[in-house]
Tab-separated table of C-alpha atoms and ligand atoms in Angstrom:
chain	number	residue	atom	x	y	z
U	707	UNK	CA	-12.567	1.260	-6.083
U	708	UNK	CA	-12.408	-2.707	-6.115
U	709	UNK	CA	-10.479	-4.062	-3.616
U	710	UNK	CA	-7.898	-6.469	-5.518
U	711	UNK	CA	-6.736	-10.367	-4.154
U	712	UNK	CA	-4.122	-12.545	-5.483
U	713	UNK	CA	-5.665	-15.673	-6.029
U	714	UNK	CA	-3.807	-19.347	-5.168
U	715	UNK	CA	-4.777	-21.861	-7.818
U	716	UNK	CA	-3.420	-25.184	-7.285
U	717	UNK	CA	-2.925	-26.371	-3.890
U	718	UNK	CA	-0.016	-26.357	-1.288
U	719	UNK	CA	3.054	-25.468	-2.547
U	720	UNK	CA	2.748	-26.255	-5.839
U	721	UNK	CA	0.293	-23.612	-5.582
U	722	UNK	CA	0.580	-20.640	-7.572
U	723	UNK	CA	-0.334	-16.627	-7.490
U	724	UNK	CA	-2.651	-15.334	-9.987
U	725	UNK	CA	-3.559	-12.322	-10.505
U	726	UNK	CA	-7.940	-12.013	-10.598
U	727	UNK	CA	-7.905	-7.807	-11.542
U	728	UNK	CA	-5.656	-7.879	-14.623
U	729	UNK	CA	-5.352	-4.048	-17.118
U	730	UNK	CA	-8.889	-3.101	-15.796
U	731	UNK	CA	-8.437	0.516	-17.407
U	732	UNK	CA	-8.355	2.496	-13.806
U	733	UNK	CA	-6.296	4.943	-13.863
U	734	UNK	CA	-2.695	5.074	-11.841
U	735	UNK	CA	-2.884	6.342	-8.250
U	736	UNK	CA	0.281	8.534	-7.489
U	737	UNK	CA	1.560	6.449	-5.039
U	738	UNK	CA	4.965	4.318	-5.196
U	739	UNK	CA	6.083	1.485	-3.793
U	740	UNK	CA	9.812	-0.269	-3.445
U	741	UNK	CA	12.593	-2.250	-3.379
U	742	UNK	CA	12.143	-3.752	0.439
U	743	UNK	CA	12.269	-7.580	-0.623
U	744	UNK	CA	16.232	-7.174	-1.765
U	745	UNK	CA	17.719	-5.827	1.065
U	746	UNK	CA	15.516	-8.247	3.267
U	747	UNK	CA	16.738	-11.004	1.276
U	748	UNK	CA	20.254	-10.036	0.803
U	749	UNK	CA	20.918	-9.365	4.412
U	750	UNK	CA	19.169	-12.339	5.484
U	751	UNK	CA	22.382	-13.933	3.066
U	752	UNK	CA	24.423	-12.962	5.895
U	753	UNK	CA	26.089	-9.572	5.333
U	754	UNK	CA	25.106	-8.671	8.804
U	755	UNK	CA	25.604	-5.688	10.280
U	756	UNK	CA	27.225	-4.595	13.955
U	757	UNK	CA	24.205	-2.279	14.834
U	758	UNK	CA	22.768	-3.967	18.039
U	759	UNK	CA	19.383	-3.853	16.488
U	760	UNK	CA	20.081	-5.661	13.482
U	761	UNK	CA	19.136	-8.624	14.393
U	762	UNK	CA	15.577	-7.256	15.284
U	763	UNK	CA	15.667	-5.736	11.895
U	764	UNK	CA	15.645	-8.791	10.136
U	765	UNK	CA	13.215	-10.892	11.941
U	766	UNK	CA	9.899	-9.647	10.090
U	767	UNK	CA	10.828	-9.700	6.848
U	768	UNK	CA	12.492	-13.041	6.876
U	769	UNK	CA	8.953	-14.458	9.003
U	770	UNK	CA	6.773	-13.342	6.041
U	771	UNK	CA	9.220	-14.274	3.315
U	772	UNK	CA	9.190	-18.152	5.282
U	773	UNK	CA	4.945	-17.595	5.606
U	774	UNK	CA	4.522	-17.273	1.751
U	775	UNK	CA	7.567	-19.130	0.448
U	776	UNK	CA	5.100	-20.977	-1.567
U	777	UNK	CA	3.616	-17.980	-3.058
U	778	UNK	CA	5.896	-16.737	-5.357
U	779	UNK	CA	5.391	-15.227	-8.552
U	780	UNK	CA	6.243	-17.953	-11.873
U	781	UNK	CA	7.761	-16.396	-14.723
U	782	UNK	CA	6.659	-17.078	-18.019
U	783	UNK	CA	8.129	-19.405	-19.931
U	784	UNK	CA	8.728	-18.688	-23.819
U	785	UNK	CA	7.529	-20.514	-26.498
U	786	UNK	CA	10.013	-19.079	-28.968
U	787	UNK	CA	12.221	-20.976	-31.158
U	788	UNK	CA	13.671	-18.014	-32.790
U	789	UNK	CA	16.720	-16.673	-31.331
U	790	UNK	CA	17.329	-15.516	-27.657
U	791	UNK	CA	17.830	-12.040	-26.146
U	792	UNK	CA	18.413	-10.921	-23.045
U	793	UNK	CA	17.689	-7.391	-21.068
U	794	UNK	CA	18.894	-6.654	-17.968
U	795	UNK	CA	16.707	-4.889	-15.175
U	796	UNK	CA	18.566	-2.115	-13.351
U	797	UNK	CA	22.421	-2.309	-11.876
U	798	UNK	CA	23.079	-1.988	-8.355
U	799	UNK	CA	26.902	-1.244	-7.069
U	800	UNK	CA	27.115	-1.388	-2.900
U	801	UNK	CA	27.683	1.535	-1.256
U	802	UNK	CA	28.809	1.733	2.598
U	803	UNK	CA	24.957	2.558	4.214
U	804	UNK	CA	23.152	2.402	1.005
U	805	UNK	CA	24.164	1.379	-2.861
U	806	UNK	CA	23.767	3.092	-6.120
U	807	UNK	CA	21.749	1.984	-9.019
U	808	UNK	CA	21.230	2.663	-12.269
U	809	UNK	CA	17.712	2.727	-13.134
U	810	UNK	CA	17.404	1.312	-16.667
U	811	UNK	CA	17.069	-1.296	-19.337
U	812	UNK	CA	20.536	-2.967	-20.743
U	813	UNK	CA	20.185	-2.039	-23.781
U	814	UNK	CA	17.017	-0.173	-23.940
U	815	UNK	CA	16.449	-0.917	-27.232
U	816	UNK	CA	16.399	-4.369	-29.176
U	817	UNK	CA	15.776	-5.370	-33.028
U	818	UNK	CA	15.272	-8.715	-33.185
U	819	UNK	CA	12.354	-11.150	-35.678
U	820	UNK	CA	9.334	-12.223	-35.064
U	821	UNK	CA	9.543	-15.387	-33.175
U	822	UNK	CA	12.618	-14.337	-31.014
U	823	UNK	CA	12.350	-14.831	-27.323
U	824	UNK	CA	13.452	-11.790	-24.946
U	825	UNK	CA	14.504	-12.815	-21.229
U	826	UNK	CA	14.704	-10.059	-18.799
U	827	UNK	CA	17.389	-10.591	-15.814
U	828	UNK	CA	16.326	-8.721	-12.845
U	829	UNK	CA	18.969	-6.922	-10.611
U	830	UNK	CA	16.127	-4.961	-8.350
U	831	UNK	CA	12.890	-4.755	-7.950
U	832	UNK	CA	11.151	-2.916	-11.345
U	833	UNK	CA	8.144	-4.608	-13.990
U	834	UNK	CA	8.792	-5.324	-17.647
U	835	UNK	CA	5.225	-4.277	-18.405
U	836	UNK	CA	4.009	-3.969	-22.524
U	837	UNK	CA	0.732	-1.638	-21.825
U	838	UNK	CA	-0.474	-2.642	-25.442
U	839	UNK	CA	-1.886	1.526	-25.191
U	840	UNK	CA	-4.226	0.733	-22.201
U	841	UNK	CA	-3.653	2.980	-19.208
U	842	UNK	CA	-1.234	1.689	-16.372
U	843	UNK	CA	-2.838	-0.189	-13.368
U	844	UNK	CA	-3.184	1.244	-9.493
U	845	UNK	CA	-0.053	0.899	-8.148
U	846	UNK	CA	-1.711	0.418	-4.725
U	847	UNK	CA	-5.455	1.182	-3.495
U	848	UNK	CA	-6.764	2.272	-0.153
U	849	UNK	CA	-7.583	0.180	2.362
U	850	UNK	CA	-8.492	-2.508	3.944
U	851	UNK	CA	-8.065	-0.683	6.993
U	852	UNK	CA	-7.655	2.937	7.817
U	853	UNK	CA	-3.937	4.384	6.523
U	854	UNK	CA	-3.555	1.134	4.854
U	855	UNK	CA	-2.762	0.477	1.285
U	856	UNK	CA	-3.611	-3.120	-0.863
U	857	UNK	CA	-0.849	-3.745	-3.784
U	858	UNK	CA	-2.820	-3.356	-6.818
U	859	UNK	CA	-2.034	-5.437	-10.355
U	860	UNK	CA	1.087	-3.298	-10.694
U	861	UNK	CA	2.968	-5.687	-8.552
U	862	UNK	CA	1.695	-8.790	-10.119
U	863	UNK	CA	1.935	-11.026	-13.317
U	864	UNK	CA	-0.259	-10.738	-15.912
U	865	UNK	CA	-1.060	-11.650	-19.450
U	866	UNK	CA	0.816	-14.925	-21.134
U	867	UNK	CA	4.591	-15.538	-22.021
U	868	UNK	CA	3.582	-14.272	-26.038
U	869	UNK	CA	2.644	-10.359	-26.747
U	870	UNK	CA	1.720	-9.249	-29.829
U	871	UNK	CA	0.739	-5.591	-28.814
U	872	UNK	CA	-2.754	-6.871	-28.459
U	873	UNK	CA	-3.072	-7.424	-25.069
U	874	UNK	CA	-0.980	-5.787	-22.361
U	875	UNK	CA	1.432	-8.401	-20.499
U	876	UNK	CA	3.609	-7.474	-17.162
U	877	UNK	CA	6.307	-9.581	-15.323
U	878	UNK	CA	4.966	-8.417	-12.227
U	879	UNK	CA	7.808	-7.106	-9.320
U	880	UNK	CA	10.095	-9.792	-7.506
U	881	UNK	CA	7.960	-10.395	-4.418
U	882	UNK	CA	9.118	-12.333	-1.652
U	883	UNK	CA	11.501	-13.160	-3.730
U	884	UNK	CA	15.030	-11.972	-4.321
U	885	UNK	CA	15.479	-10.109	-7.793
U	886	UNK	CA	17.989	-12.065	-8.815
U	887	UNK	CA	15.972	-15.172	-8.779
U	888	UNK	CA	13.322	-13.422	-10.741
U	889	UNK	CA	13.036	-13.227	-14.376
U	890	UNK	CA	11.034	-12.816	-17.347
U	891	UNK	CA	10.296	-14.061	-21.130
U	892	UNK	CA	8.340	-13.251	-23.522
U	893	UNK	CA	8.236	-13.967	-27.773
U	894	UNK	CA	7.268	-11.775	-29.847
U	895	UNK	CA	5.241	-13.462	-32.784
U	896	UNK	CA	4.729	-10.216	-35.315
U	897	UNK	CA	6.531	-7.336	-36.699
U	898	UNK	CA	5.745	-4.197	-34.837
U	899	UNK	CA	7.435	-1.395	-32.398
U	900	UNK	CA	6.608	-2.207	-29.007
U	901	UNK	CA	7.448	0.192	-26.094
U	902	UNK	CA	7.640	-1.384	-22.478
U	903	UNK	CA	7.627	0.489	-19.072
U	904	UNK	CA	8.817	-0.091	-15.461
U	905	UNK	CA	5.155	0.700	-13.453
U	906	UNK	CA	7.349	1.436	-10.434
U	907	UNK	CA	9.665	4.129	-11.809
U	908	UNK	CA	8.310	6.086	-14.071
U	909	UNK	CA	10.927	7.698	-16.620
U	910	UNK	CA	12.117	3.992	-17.075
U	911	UNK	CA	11.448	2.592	-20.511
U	912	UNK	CA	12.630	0.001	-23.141
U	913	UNK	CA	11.624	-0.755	-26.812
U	914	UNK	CA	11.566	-4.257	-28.927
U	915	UNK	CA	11.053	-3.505	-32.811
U	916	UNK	CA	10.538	-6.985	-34.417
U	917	UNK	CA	11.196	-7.263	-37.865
U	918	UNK	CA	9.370	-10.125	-40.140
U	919	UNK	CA	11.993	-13.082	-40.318
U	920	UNK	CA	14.909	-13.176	-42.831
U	921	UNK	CA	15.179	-9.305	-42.192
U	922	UNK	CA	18.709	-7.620	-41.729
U	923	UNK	CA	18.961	-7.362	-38.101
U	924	UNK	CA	21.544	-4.578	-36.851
U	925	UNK	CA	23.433	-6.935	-34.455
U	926	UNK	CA	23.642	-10.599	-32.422
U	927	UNK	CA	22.093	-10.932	-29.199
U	928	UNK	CA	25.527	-11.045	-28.033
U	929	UNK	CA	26.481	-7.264	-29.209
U	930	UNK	CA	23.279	-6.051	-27.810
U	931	UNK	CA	24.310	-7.735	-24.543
U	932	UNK	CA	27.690	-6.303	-24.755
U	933	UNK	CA	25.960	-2.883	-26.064
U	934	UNK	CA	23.850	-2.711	-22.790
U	935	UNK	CA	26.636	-3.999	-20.369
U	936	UNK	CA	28.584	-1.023	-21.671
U	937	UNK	CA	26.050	1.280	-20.294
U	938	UNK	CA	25.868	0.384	-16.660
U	939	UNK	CA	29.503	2.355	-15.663
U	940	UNK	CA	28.745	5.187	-16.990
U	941	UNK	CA	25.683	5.346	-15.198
U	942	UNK	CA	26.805	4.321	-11.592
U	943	UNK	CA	29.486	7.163	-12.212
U	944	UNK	CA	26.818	10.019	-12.625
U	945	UNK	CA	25.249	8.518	-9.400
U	946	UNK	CA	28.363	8.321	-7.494
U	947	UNK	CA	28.871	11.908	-8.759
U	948	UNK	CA	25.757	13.328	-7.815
U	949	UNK	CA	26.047	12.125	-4.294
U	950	UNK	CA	29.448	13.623	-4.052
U	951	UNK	CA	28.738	16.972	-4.988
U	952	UNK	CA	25.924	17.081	-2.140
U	953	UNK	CA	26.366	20.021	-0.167
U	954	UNK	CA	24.909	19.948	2.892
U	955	UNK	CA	25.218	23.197	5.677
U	956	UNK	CA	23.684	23.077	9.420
U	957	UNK	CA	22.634	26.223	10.717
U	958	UNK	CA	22.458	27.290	14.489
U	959	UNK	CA	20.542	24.099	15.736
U	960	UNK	CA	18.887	22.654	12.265
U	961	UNK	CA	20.590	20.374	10.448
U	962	UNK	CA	19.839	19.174	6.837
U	963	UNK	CA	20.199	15.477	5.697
U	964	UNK	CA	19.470	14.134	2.415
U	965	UNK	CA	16.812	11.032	1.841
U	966	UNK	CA	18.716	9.517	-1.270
U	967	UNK	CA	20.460	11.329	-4.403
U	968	UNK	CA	19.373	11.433	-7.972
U	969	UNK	CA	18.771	13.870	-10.775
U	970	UNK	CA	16.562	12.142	-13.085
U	971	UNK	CA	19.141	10.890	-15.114
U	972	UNK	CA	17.956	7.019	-13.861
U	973	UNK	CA	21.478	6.752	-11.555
U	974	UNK	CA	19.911	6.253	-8.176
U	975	UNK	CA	22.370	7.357	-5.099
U	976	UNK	CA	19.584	4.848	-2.318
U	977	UNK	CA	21.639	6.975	0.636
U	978	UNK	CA	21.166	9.186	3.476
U	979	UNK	CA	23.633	12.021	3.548
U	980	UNK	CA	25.471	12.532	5.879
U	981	UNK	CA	24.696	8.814	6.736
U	982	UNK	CA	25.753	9.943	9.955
U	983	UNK	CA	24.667	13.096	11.856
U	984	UNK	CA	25.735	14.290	15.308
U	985	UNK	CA	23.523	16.543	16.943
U	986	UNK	CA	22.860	18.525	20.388
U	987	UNK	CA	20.173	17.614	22.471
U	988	UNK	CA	17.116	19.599	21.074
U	989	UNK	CA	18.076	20.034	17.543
U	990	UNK	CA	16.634	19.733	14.545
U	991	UNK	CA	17.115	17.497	11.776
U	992	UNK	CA	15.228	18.259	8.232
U	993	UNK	CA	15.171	15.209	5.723
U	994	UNK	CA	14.663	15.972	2.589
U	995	UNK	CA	14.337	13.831	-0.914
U	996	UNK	CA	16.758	14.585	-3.395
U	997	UNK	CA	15.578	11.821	-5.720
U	998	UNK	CA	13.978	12.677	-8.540
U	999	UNK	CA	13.461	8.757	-9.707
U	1000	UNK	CA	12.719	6.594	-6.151
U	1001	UNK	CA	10.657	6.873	-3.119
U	1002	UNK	CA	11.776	6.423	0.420
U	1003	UNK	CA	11.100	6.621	3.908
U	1004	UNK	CA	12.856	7.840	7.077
U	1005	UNK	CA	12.251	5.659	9.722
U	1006	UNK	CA	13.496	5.198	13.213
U	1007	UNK	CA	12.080	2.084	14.562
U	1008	UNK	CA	13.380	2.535	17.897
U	1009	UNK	CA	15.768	1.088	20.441
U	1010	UNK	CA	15.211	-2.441	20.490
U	1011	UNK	CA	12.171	-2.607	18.124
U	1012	UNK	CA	12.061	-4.374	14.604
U	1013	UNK	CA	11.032	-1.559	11.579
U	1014	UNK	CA	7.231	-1.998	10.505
U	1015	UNK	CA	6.880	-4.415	7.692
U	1016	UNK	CA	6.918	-2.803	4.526
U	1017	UNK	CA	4.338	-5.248	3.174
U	1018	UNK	CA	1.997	-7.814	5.290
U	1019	UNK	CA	0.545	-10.984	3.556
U	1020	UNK	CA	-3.098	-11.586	4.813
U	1021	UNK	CA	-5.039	-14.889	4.355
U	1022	UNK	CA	-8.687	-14.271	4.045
U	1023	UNK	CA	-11.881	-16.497	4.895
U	1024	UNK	CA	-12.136	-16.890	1.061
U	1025	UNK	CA	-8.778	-18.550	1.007
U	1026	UNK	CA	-7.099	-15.664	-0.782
U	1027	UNK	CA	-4.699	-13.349	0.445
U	1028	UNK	CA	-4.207	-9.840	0.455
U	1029	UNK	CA	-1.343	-8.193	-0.047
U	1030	UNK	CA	-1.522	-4.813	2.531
U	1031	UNK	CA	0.829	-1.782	3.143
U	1032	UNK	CA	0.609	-1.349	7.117
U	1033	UNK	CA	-0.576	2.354	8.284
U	1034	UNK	CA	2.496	2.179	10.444
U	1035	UNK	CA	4.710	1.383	7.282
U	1036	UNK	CA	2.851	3.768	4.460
U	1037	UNK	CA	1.672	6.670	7.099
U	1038	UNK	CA	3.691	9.768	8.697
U	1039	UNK	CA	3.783	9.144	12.594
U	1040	UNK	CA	2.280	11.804	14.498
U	1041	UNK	CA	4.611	14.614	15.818
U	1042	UNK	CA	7.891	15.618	14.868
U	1043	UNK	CA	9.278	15.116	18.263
U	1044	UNK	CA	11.540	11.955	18.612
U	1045	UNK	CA	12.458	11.274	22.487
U	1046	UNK	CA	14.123	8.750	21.812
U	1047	UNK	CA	12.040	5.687	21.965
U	1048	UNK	CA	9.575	3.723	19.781
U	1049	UNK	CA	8.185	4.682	16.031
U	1050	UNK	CA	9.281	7.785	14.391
U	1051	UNK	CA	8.466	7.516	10.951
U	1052	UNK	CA	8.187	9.744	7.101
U	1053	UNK	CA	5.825	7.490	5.420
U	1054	UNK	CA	6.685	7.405	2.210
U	1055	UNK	CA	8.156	10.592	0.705
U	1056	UNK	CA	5.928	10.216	-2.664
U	1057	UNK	CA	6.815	13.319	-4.335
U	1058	UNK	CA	10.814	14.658	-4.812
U	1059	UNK	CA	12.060	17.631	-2.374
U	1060	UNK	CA	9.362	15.891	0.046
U	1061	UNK	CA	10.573	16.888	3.300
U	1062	UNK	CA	10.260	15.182	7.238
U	1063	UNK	CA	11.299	17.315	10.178
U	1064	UNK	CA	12.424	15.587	13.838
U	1065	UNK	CA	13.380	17.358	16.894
U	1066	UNK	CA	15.795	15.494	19.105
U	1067	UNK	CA	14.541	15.765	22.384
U	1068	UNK	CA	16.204	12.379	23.192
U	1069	UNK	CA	18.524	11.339	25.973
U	1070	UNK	CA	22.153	11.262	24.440
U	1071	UNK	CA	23.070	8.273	22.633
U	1072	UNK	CA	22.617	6.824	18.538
U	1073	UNK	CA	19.700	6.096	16.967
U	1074	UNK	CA	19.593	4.289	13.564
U	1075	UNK	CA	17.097	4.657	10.773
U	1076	UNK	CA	16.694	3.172	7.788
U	1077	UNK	CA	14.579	3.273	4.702
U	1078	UNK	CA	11.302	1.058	4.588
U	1079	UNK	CA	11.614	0.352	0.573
U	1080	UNK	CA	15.437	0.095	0.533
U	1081	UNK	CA	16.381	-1.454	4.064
U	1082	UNK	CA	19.691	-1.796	3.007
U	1083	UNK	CA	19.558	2.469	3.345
U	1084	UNK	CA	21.089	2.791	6.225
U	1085	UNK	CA	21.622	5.957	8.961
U	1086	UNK	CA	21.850	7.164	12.571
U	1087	UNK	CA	21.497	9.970	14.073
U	1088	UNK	CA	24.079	10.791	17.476
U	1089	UNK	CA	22.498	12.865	20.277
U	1090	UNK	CA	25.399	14.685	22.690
U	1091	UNK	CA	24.519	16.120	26.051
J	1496	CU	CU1	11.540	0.400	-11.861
């Protein structure tokens, strides 16, 4: 399988990333990838933390987001001058050690005419991607190095700021970037039904039906606005819900803690439950993932040490740069023994009711973890005498 480069054209700053390996027809890996660039960016906007190894926690992803400032993705601009619609990507509600979100489009579904221009407002990190039928991109693909993994065209833009269900087009995630600074627009030229996707979370779709112009539309940009704003409560409720009514029981020495909450409804709880566990000295803690819509990770970086990046941005010789999931980030550490110093870690829990098992063989004292996708998914873990 090709190994796949962003590309700078331009120079300096004004340089910009394009994408070489657009839709080449290979077939989606089942691997996922996440949401670490908003809680990097929103805790480097100062809402702290009292842990003592916060600060440690922030250094790397702040480092690469000042390394590659330069590098992120443009949106496209439209060339519409019909009317204007907007979409908003995903709703996120803070949660004490985590947040919920509600995985969708708002509204999922638009009828607007040919010539309109839709803008998508991102609230986390998803892809507005139109496959035009064509089979989705790797999300990731193996290598460079052993246990490593390369983002694949999943994660960048492609295609122009016009579809017409020819070509496939695809915002791309935010990258390096906070969400909220990221958008997307496209116009749509001719009457069709056009289905879009979210690459990252599968389950999460959207639909644009363009009608020729004159046509009866069913409402005003502003009532579909209103339409999908109406939505996002309900949604955040069910997740709310779903991570109240987790029941969790510890038996003699094992206990059992939950690596986020969600049913497949697309309301996300991004928490570990209990966030925090107290446990003997030589017990057992067994993670598992209750989410049927997101990926995570448990991962204890240890006293003192800053949590593996979740991505690494490589210059090569050729003057390109490779965008590379770190085997310490992406792979399951070996053992499930944690003694209380230095790298315990999941990997990614790719597939729901994935589990991760750690004995606590560790002198007495907390020990936080967090999520490598969602760092803003917070626990700890107390060992008594
Ligand atoms: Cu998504």
């Amino acid at each position: 399988m090709p190994t796949l480069r962003g590309q700078t054209t331009g120079s300096g700053a004004a340089g910009v990333l394009a994408e070489r390996s657009t839709f080449n027809g290979v077939l989606a890996l089942p691997i996922t990838d996440g949401h670490a660039q908003r809680g990097a960016a929103r805790r480097g906007g100062g809402s702290g933390g009292s842990a003592a190894g916060t600060a440690g926690w922030l250094a790397r992803p702040l480092a690469i987001m000042a390394l590659v400032g330069a590098l992120a993705p443009t949106t496209a601009v439209g060339q519409g001058t019909g009317r204007a619609w907007e979409v908003q990507v995903s709703a996120v509600e803070e949660a004490l050690g985590g947040e919920f979100e509600a995985m969708a489009y708002f509204p999922g579904s638009l009828v607007i005419h040919a010539g309109d221009t839709v803008r998508w407002r991102f609230e986390a990190v998803h892809t507005v991607t139109f496959p035009a039928g064509r089979p989705a991109p790797p999300r990731t693909v193996p290598g460079p190095g052993l246990g490593e993994a390369t983002l694949g065209p999943v994660h960048f833009p492609a295609g122009g700021a016009v579809y017409d269900g020819s070509e496939p087009v695809n915002s791309g995630r935010p990258l390096f970037v906070p969400p909220e600074a990221f958008a997307y627009e496209l116009t749509f030229p001719l009457p069709g039904v056009h289905g879009y996707v979210c690459l990252l979370h599968p389950g999460m779709r959207g639909e644009v039906t363009v009608l020729p112009a004159g046509a009866p539309l069913p409402e005003t940009p502003e009532q579909a606005r209103a339409r999908g704003e109406a939505t996002v409560a309900p949604l955040l409720a069910l997740a709310r819900a779903d991570a109240a009514a987790a029941r969790l029981e510890a038996t003699s020495g094992v206990h059992a803690a939950l690596a986020g909450v969600a049913n497949g409804n697309g309301a996300s709880a991004k928490l570990f439950l209990p966030g925090d566990l107290t446990v003997k000295r030589g017990d057992t803690v067994v993670w598992t993932r209750a989410d049927a819509f997101d990926s995570h990770t448990v991962t204890f970086p240890g006293p003192g040490n800053a949590p593996p990046a979740f991505v690494e941005v490589r210059p090569q010789p050729s003057g390109e740069f490779l965008f590379v999931q770190p085997a310490a980030s992406r792979s399951r550490s070996p053992g499930n023994n944690y003694a209380g110093e230095g790298l315990a870690n999941s990997g990614i829990l790719m597939s729901p009711g994935g589990t991760y098992l750690l004995r606590f063989d560790a002198p007495p004292g907390t020990y936080e973890y967090l999520c490598l996708l969602h760092p803003e998914m917070k626990g700890s873990v107390t060992v008594t005498g």
